[in-house]
Amino acid sequence: MARDLQDAMKWNIFLQLLTHIPALSGPDHLASSDLASNNAKVLEKFVEKVVFAKHREDAMDKLREYDTGGILISFDELKRNPELRRKLAKEFVRVHNDLLTLEAKKRMEDAVDKAIAAAEKIAERKTPYFDEFGKRKFKPVFESPEDIYKIPELVEFLKLVEEVVPKNILKEPLSKPLAKGKVVRPKKTVEEAVGDLSLEAQKLLGILNGLKFGNYSNVAVQNAIKSLKLEVERLSENPVENLELVGLYCLVIRALEKGDFEKAEGLLKGLSGR
């Protein structure tokens, strides 16, 4: 656990960002629980204080066979101390070793530094407010997937991710928004239709990655659904030629509406050849 809410927020964002490297580099069947388990092993090395947690029933449910929990060093201390940052990079490579490219292993210290800078900027933009029940909440940082490109530190981190993951993984750049504009498609052969389906799946994966970076905030998801529905309307102008694409978009929209983000990601990876 972290010292306070702000510290926990920074640690959480930082780990989410850094974990994109093994997540994008590993096999398609890699479970998010496996990544989380690896990250827990990293954090074990950065516990500043051990606390007794057996008196809390909810803590016991989470800790299971363990009797203790730990308080992490402060995020600011990690940011200030280059030795700690090097240690974290080394531990991250150790636990995710089989999931990382050689380039990722070489540049992990740089990845840690850039992820720290990006996490700080994202946390700064999380504005607290109180809902009608007096509960403290935070406004979403990203109102739409395109908003991630408004944070230079995040863009710099995404550029590094592009450079260290396997070259055949990313069909579209992470550090740049997808090109907009209506595309007029001529009548397609079966091979061309399959190719279009693969390309659209790659583009939709880019949108899903944007939502993931925003921790799937409700506002961003709803904006994405609205945008995808508009695209379905456009494609429906030529329903015969675009039947497969309309079906793909509808499946993704349905998954987003139900919150089945991993299901949508699995579907799109399969169609894009990941």
Coordinates of C-alpha atoms in Angstrom, one line a residue:
M1 CA 0.0 0.0 0.0
A2 CA 1.0 3.6 -0.5
R3 CA 1.4 6.4 2.1
D4 CA -1.7 8.3 1.0
L5 CA -4.2 8.6 -1.9
Q6 CA -2.0 10.9 -4.0
D7 CA 1.0 8.7 -3.6
A8 CA -1.1 5.6 -4.4
M9 CA -2.4 7.3 -7.5
K10 CA 1.1 8.0 -8.8
W11 CA 2.3 4.5 -8.1
N12 CA -0.7 3.0 -9.9
I13 CA -0.4 5.2 -13.0
F14 CA 3.4 4.6 -13.1
L15 CA 3.0 0.8 -13.0
Q16 CA 0.1 0.9 -15.6
L17 CA 2.3 2.7 -18.0
L18 CA 5.4 0.6 -17.5
T19 CA 3.5 -2.7 -17.7
H20 CA 2.4 -1.8 -21.3
I21 CA 5.9 -2.9 -22.4
P22 CA 5.7 -6.5 -21.3
A23 CA 2.0 -6.6 -22.1
L24 CA 2.6 -5.6 -25.7
S25 CA 5.7 -7.8 -26.0
G26 CA 4.3 -11.0 -24.5
P27 CA 2.1 -13.7 -26.1
D28 CA -1.6 -13.0 -26.9
H29 CA -2.8 -15.3 -24.2
L30 CA -0.9 -13.4 -21.5
A31 CA -3.3 -12.7 -18.6
S32 CA -3.4 -9.4 -16.8
S33 CA -3.3 -11.3 -13.5
D34 CA 0.2 -12.7 -14.5
L35 CA 1.4 -9.2 -15.1
A36 CA 0.0 -8.0 -11.8
S37 CA 1.6 -10.9 -10.0
N38 CA 5.0 -10.0 -11.5
N39 CA 4.5 -6.3 -10.5
A40 CA 3.8 -7.4 -6.9
K41 CA 7.2 -9.1 -6.9
V42 CA 8.8 -5.8 -8.0
L43 CA 7.0 -3.8 -5.3
E44 CA 8.2 -6.2 -2.6
K45 CA 11.6 -4.7 -3.0
F46 CA 10.3 -1.2 -2.3
V47 CA 8.4 -1.7 1.0
E48 CA 9.6 0.8 3.5
K49 CA 7.5 -0.4 6.5
V50 CA 5.8 -3.7 7.3
V51 CA 2.5 -3.4 9.1
F52 CA 0.4 -6.0 10.9
A53 CA -2.9 -6.5 9.0
K54 CA -4.4 -9.6 10.6
H55 CA -7.1 -7.6 12.5
R56 CA -8.7 -6.5 9.2
E57 CA -11.1 -9.0 7.7
D58 CA -11.0 -7.3 4.2
A59 CA -7.2 -7.2 4.4
M60 CA -7.0 -10.8 5.2
D61 CA -9.2 -11.6 2.2
K62 CA -6.8 -9.8 -0.1
L63 CA -3.6 -11.0 1.6
R64 CA -4.8 -14.6 1.9
E65 CA -2.0 -16.6 3.3
Y66 CA 0.1 -13.6 4.3
D67 CA -0.2 -11.9 7.7
T68 CA 1.4 -8.7 6.8
G69 CA 1.1 -5.8 4.4
G70 CA 3.7 -3.2 3.4
I71 CA 3.9 0.5 3.0
L72 CA 5.8 1.5 -0.1
I73 CA 8.5 4.2 -0.2
S74 CA 7.0 7.5 -1.3
F75 CA 6.8 8.1 -5.0
D76 CA 8.7 11.4 -4.6
E77 CA 11.5 9.5 -3.1
L78 CA 11.6 7.2 -6.1
K79 CA 11.6 10.2 -8.4
R80 CA 14.5 11.9 -6.5
N81 CA 16.7 8.9 -5.9
P82 CA 18.5 7.6 -9.1
E83 CA 19.7 4.5 -7.2
L84 CA 16.1 3.6 -6.4
R85 CA 15.1 4.1 -10.0
R86 CA 17.9 1.9 -11.3
K87 CA 16.9 -0.7 -8.7
L88 CA 13.3 -0.7 -9.9
A89 CA 14.3 -1.0 -13.5
K90 CA 16.5 -3.9 -12.7
E91 CA 13.8 -5.7 -10.7
F92 CA 11.2 -5.0 -13.4
V93 CA 13.5 -6.6 -16.0
R94 CA 14.1 -9.6 -13.7
V95 CA 10.5 -10.5 -13.1
H96 CA 9.3 -9.7 -16.6
N97 CA 12.5 -11.1 -18.2
D98 CA 10.8 -13.6 -20.6
L99 CA 8.3 -11.0 -21.8
L100 CA 10.8 -8.3 -22.8
T101 CA 12.9 -7.7 -25.9
L102 CA 16.6 -7.1 -25.6
E103 CA 16.1 -3.5 -26.5
A104 CA 13.5 -3.1 -23.7
K105 CA 16.0 -4.6 -21.2
K106 CA 18.7 -2.2 -22.3
R107 CA 16.5 0.8 -22.0
M108 CA 14.4 0.0 -19.0
E109 CA 16.1 2.7 -16.8
D110 CA 15.1 5.3 -19.4
A111 CA 11.6 3.8 -19.5
V112 CA 11.3 4.1 -15.7
D113 CA 12.3 7.8 -15.8
K114 CA 9.9 8.6 -18.6
A115 CA 7.0 6.7 -16.9
I116 CA 7.7 8.5 -13.7
A117 CA 7.5 11.9 -15.5
A118 CA 4.3 10.9 -17.3
A119 CA 2.6 9.5 -14.2
E120 CA 3.3 12.8 -12.3
K121 CA 1.7 14.9 -15.1
I122 CA -1.3 12.6 -15.3
A123 CA -1.8 12.6 -11.5
E124 CA -1.7 16.4 -11.5
R125 CA -4.6 16.5 -14.0
K126 CA -6.8 14.3 -11.7
T127 CA -9.1 16.9 -10.2
P128 CA -11.0 15.8 -7.1
Y129 CA -14.7 16.6 -6.5
F130 CA -17.5 15.5 -4.3
D131 CA -20.6 13.8 -5.7
E132 CA -24.2 14.3 -4.5
F133 CA -23.6 11.9 -1.7
G134 CA -20.5 13.7 -0.4
K135 CA -18.1 11.0 -1.7
R136 CA -14.8 12.2 -3.0
K137 CA -14.2 11.3 -6.7
F138 CA -11.8 12.3 -9.4
K139 CA -12.7 13.8 -12.8
P140 CA -11.3 11.7 -15.7
V141 CA -8.0 12.9 -17.1
F142 CA -8.9 11.8 -20.6
E143 CA -12.3 12.8 -22.0
S144 CA -11.4 11.0 -25.3
P145 CA -8.6 8.8 -26.5
E146 CA -7.1 11.7 -28.4
D147 CA -6.5 13.6 -25.1
I148 CA -3.5 11.4 -24.2
Y149 CA -1.5 13.3 -26.9
K150 CA -1.9 16.6 -24.9
I151 CA 0.6 15.4 -22.3
P152 CA 4.1 15.7 -23.8
E153 CA 5.6 13.5 -21.1
L154 CA 3.2 10.7 -21.9
V155 CA 3.9 11.1 -25.6
E156 CA 7.6 10.7 -24.9
F157 CA 7.0 7.6 -23.0
L158 CA 4.8 6.2 -25.8
K159 CA 7.6 6.9 -28.3
L160 CA 10.0 4.8 -26.2
V161 CA 7.4 2.0 -26.0
E162 CA 7.2 2.0 -29.8
E163 CA 11.0 1.6 -30.0
V164 CA 11.4 -1.3 -27.5
V165 CA 8.5 -3.6 -28.3
P166 CA 8.7 -6.2 -31.1
K167 CA 8.6 -4.4 -34.5
N168 CA 5.8 -6.4 -35.9
I169 CA 3.4 -5.7 -33.0
L170 CA 2.4 -2.1 -33.6
K171 CA 0.6 -1.5 -36.9
E172 CA -0.2 2.1 -35.9
P173 CA 2.0 4.4 -33.7
L174 CA 1.1 4.8 -30.1
S175 CA 2.6 8.3 -29.9
K176 CA 0.4 9.8 -32.6
P177 CA -3.4 10.1 -33.0
L178 CA -4.9 8.1 -35.8
A179 CA -5.4 10.0 -39.0
K180 CA -9.0 11.3 -39.4
G181 CA -10.9 11.7 -42.6
K182 CA -13.5 9.9 -44.7
V183 CA -12.1 7.1 -46.8
V184 CA -14.0 6.2 -50.0
R185 CA -13.6 2.5 -50.7
P186 CA -14.1 0.9 -54.1
K187 CA -15.7 -2.4 -54.5
K188 CA -13.5 -5.0 -52.8
T189 CA -12.4 -8.5 -53.5
V190 CA -12.6 -11.1 -50.7
E191 CA -8.9 -10.7 -50.1
E192 CA -9.2 -6.9 -49.9
A193 CA -12.2 -7.2 -47.5
V194 CA -10.2 -9.4 -45.2
G195 CA -7.3 -7.0 -45.4
D196 CA -9.6 -4.1 -44.5
L197 CA -11.0 -6.0 -41.6
S198 CA -7.4 -6.5 -40.3
L199 CA -6.6 -2.8 -40.7
E200 CA -9.7 -1.7 -39.0
A201 CA -9.0 -4.1 -36.1
Q202 CA -5.5 -2.5 -35.8
K203 CA -7.1 1.0 -35.7
L204 CA -9.6 -0.1 -33.1
L205 CA -6.8 -1.6 -31.0
G206 CA -5.2 1.9 -31.0
I207 CA -8.5 3.3 -29.6
L208 CA -8.6 0.6 -27.0
N209 CA -5.0 1.3 -26.0
G210 CA -6.0 5.0 -25.5
L211 CA -8.9 3.9 -23.3
K212 CA -6.5 1.6 -21.3
F213 CA -4.1 4.5 -20.7
G214 CA -7.0 6.5 -19.3
N215 CA -7.9 3.5 -17.0
Y216 CA -11.1 3.1 -18.9
S217 CA -12.7 6.2 -17.5
N218 CA -16.5 6.2 -18.1
V219 CA -16.5 9.5 -20.0
A220 CA -13.7 8.4 -22.4
V221 CA -15.5 5.0 -23.0
Q222 CA -18.8 6.7 -23.7
N223 CA -17.1 9.2 -26.1
A224 CA -15.4 6.2 -27.9
I225 CA -18.8 4.4 -28.2
K226 CA -20.4 7.5 -29.6
S227 CA -17.6 7.9 -32.1
L228 CA -17.8 4.2 -33.1
K229 CA -21.5 4.5 -33.6
L230 CA -21.0 7.4 -36.0
E231 CA -18.6 5.3 -37.9
V232 CA -21.2 2.5 -38.1
E233 CA -23.6 5.0 -39.6
R234 CA -21.0 6.0 -42.2
L235 CA -20.2 2.5 -43.1
S236 CA -23.9 1.6 -43.4
E237 CA -24.2 3.9 -46.3
N238 CA -22.7 1.0 -48.3
P239 CA -24.0 -2.0 -46.3
V240 CA -23.2 -4.7 -48.8
E241 CA -19.5 -3.7 -49.2
N242 CA -19.0 -2.9 -45.6
L243 CA -21.0 -5.7 -44.0
E244 CA -17.9 -7.2 -42.2
L245 CA -16.7 -3.9 -40.9
V246 CA -20.1 -2.9 -39.6
G247 CA -20.3 -6.2 -37.8
L248 CA -16.8 -5.7 -36.3
Y249 CA -17.7 -2.2 -35.0
C250 CA -20.9 -3.4 -33.5
L251 CA -19.1 -6.2 -31.7
V252 CA -16.6 -3.7 -30.2
I253 CA -19.3 -1.3 -29.3
R254 CA -21.2 -4.0 -27.5
A255 CA -18.1 -5.1 -25.6
L256 CA -17.4 -1.5 -24.5
E257 CA -21.0 -1.0 -23.4
K258 CA -20.7 -4.2 -21.2
G259 CA -17.2 -3.3 -19.9
D260 CA -15.7 -6.4 -21.6
F261 CA -12.5 -4.6 -22.4
E262 CA -10.3 -7.8 -22.4
K263 CA -12.8 -9.5 -24.7
A264 CA -12.7 -6.7 -27.1
E265 CA -8.8 -6.7 -27.0
G266 CA -8.7 -10.4 -27.6
L267 CA -11.0 -10.2 -30.6
L268 CA -9.1 -7.3 -32.2
K269 CA -5.7 -8.9 -31.7
G270 CA -7.0 -12.1 -33.4
L271 CA -8.3 -10.2 -36.4
S272 CA -5.2 -7.9 -36.7
G273 CA -2.8 -10.9 -36.8
R274 CA -1.3 -10.2 -33.3

